[in-house]
Coordinates of N, CA and C in Angstrom, one line a residue:
X16 N 20.4 -46.7 -9.8 CA 20.5 -47.2 -11.1 C 19.8 -46.3 -12.1
X17 N 20.5 -46.0 -13.2 CA 20.0 -45.1 -14.2 C 18.8 -45.7 -14.9
X18 N 18.9 -47.0 -15.3 CA 17.8 -47.7 -15.9 C 16.5 -47.6 -15.1
X19 N 16.5 -47.8 -13.8 CA 15.4 -47.7 -13.0 C 14.8 -46.3 -12.9
X20 N 15.7 -45.3 -13.0 CA 15.3 -43.9 -12.9 C 14.6 -43.4 -14.1
X21 N 14.9 -43.9 -15.3 CA 14.3 -43.4 -16.5 C 13.2 -44.3 -17.0
X22 N 13.0 -45.5 -16.5 CA 12.0 -46.5 -17.0 C 10.6 -45.9 -16.9
X23 N 9.9 -45.9 -18.1 CA 8.6 -45.4 -18.2 C 8.5 -43.9 -18.3
X24 N 9.6 -43.2 -18.4 CA 9.5 -41.7 -18.5 C 9.3 -41.3 -19.9
X25 N 8.7 -40.1 -20.1 CA 8.6 -39.5 -21.4 C 9.5 -38.3 -21.6
X26 N 10.0 -37.8 -20.5 CA 11.0 -36.7 -20.6 C 12.2 -37.0 -19.6
X27 N 13.4 -36.9 -20.1 CA 14.6 -37.1 -19.3 C 15.4 -35.8 -19.3
X28 N 15.8 -35.4 -18.2 CA 16.6 -34.2 -18.1 C 18.0 -34.6 -17.6
X29 N 19.0 -34.4 -18.4 CA 20.4 -34.7 -18.0 C 21.0 -33.4 -17.5
X30 N 21.3 -33.4 -16.2 CA 21.8 -32.1 -15.6 C 23.1 -32.3 -14.9
X31 N 23.8 -33.4 -15.3 CA 25.1 -33.6 -14.7 C 26.1 -34.1 -15.9
X32 N 27.4 -33.9 -15.7 CA 28.3 -34.4 -16.7 C 29.1 -35.6 -16.2
X33 N 28.4 -36.3 -15.3 CA 29.0 -37.6 -14.7 C 29.4 -38.5 -15.9
X34 N 30.5 -39.2 -15.8 CA 31.0 -40.1 -16.8 C 30.0 -41.1 -17.3
X35 N 29.1 -41.6 -16.4 CA 28.1 -42.6 -16.7 C 27.2 -42.0 -17.8
X36 N 26.9 -40.7 -17.7 CA 26.0 -40.1 -18.7 C 26.7 -39.7 -20.0
X37 N 27.9 -39.5 -19.9 CA 28.7 -39.1 -21.2 C 28.8 -40.3 -22.1
X38 N 28.7 -41.5 -21.6 CA 28.7 -42.7 -22.5 C 27.4 -43.1 -23.1
X39 N 26.3 -42.4 -22.7 CA 25.0 -42.8 -23.2 C 24.7 -42.3 -24.6
X40 N 23.9 -43.0 -25.3 CA 23.4 -42.6 -26.6 C 21.9 -42.3 -26.5
X41 N 21.4 -41.6 -27.4 CA 19.9 -41.3 -27.4 C 19.1 -42.6 -27.5
X42 N 19.6 -43.5 -28.4 CA 19.0 -44.8 -28.5 C 19.0 -45.6 -27.2
X43 N 20.0 -45.6 -26.5 CA 20.1 -46.3 -25.2 C 19.1 -45.7 -24.2
X44 N 19.1 -44.4 -24.2 CA 18.1 -43.7 -23.3 C 16.7 -44.1 -23.6
X45 N 16.4 -44.1 -24.9 CA 15.0 -44.4 -25.4 C 14.7 -45.9 -25.0
X46 N 15.6 -46.8 -25.2 CA 15.4 -48.2 -24.9 C 15.1 -48.3 -23.4
X47 N 15.9 -47.6 -22.5 CA 15.8 -47.7 -21.1 C 14.4 -47.1 -20.7
X48 N 14.0 -46.1 -21.3 CA 12.7 -45.4 -20.9 C 11.6 -46.3 -21.4
X49 N 11.7 -46.9 -22.5 CA 10.6 -47.8 -23.0 C 9.4 -47.0 -23.5
X50 N 9.6 -45.7 -23.8 CA 8.5 -44.9 -24.3 C 8.5 -44.8 -25.8
X51 N 7.4 -44.7 -26.4 CA 7.4 -44.5 -27.9 C 7.8 -43.1 -28.3
X52 N 7.5 -42.1 -27.4 CA 7.9 -40.7 -27.6 C 8.7 -40.3 -26.4
X53 N 9.9 -39.7 -26.6 CA 10.8 -39.4 -25.5 C 11.4 -38.0 -25.8
X54 N 11.4 -37.1 -24.8 CA 12.1 -35.8 -24.9 C 13.3 -35.9 -24.0
X55 N 14.4 -35.5 -24.5 CA 15.7 -35.5 -23.8 C 16.2 -34.0 -23.7
X56 N 16.3 -33.5 -22.5 CA 16.8 -32.2 -22.3 C 18.2 -32.3 -21.8
X57 N 19.2 -31.9 -22.5 CA 20.6 -32.1 -22.2 C 21.2 -30.8 -21.7
X58 N 21.2 -30.6 -20.4 CA 21.6 -29.4 -19.7 C 23.1 -29.2 -19.6
X59 N 23.9 -30.3 -19.9 CA 25.3 -30.2 -19.8 C 26.0 -30.5 -21.1
X60 N 25.3 -30.7 -22.2 CA 25.8 -31.0 -23.5 C 26.7 -32.3 -23.5
X61 N 26.2 -33.3 -22.9 CA 27.0 -34.5 -22.7 C 26.6 -35.6 -23.7
X62 N 25.5 -35.5 -24.4 CA 25.1 -36.5 -25.4 C 25.8 -36.2 -26.7
X63 N 26.6 -37.2 -27.1 CA 27.4 -37.0 -28.3 C 26.7 -37.2 -29.6
X64 N 25.7 -38.1 -29.6 CA 25.0 -38.4 -30.9 C 23.7 -37.6 -31.1
X65 N 23.7 -36.4 -30.7 CA 22.5 -35.6 -30.7 C 22.1 -35.2 -32.1
X66 N 22.9 -35.3 -33.1 CA 22.5 -34.8 -34.4 C 21.6 -35.8 -35.1
X67 N 21.5 -37.0 -34.7 CA 20.6 -38.0 -35.4 C 19.8 -38.8 -34.3
X68 N 18.9 -38.2 -33.7 CA 18.1 -38.9 -32.7 C 17.3 -40.1 -33.3
X69 N 17.1 -41.2 -32.6 CA 16.3 -42.3 -33.2 C 14.8 -41.8 -33.3
X70 N 14.0 -42.6 -34.1 CA 12.6 -42.3 -34.2 C 11.9 -42.1 -32.9
X71 N 11.1 -41.1 -32.8 CA 10.3 -40.8 -31.5 C 11.0 -40.0 -30.5
X72 N 12.3 -39.6 -30.7 CA 13.1 -38.9 -29.7 C 13.2 -37.5 -30.1
X73 N 13.0 -36.6 -29.2 CA 13.3 -35.1 -29.4 C 14.4 -34.7 -28.5
X74 N 15.4 -34.1 -29.0 CA 16.6 -33.7 -28.3 C 16.7 -32.2 -28.2
X75 N 16.8 -31.7 -27.0 CA 16.9 -30.2 -26.7 C 18.1 -29.9 -25.8
X76 N 18.8 -28.9 -26.2 CA 20.0 -28.5 -25.4 C 20.3 -27.0 -25.7
X77 N 20.7 -26.3 -24.7 CA 21.1 -24.9 -24.8 C 22.3 -24.8 -25.7
X78 N 22.2 -24.0 -26.8 CA 23.4 -23.8 -27.7 C 23.4 -24.8 -28.8
X79 N 22.5 -25.7 -28.9 CA 22.4 -26.6 -30.0 C 21.0 -26.5 -30.7
X80 N 20.9 -26.8 -32.0 CA 19.6 -26.8 -32.6 C 18.7 -27.9 -32.1
X81 N 17.4 -27.7 -32.2 CA 16.5 -28.7 -31.8 C 16.5 -29.8 -32.8
X82 N 16.5 -31.0 -32.3 CA 16.5 -32.2 -33.2 C 15.3 -33.1 -32.8
X83 N 14.4 -33.4 -33.8 CA 13.3 -34.2 -33.5 C 13.2 -35.3 -34.6
X84 N 13.1 -36.5 -34.2 CA 13.0 -37.6 -35.1 C 11.7 -38.3 -35.0

C-alpha cells in the first residue's frame, strides 16, 4: 500500500511510472506522508501538478525547474 510506504517520510522518490503514481498529486503525497516538510524526487516525470506544490513541499525532477513552496 502506498499510504503505508510514505507515512512519516520526509523524502519520497518516485522511480516508476505505474498508473497508481500517475494519478497522485503533490498535496495527496504530502497528506499521506503527514510531514510538515516533504521533498519529492520525481524520477519518471509522472507528477502532473509539479508547478504549484503545496506549502512545505519541495519538488525535484530531472529536466524540470526546482519548485519549493
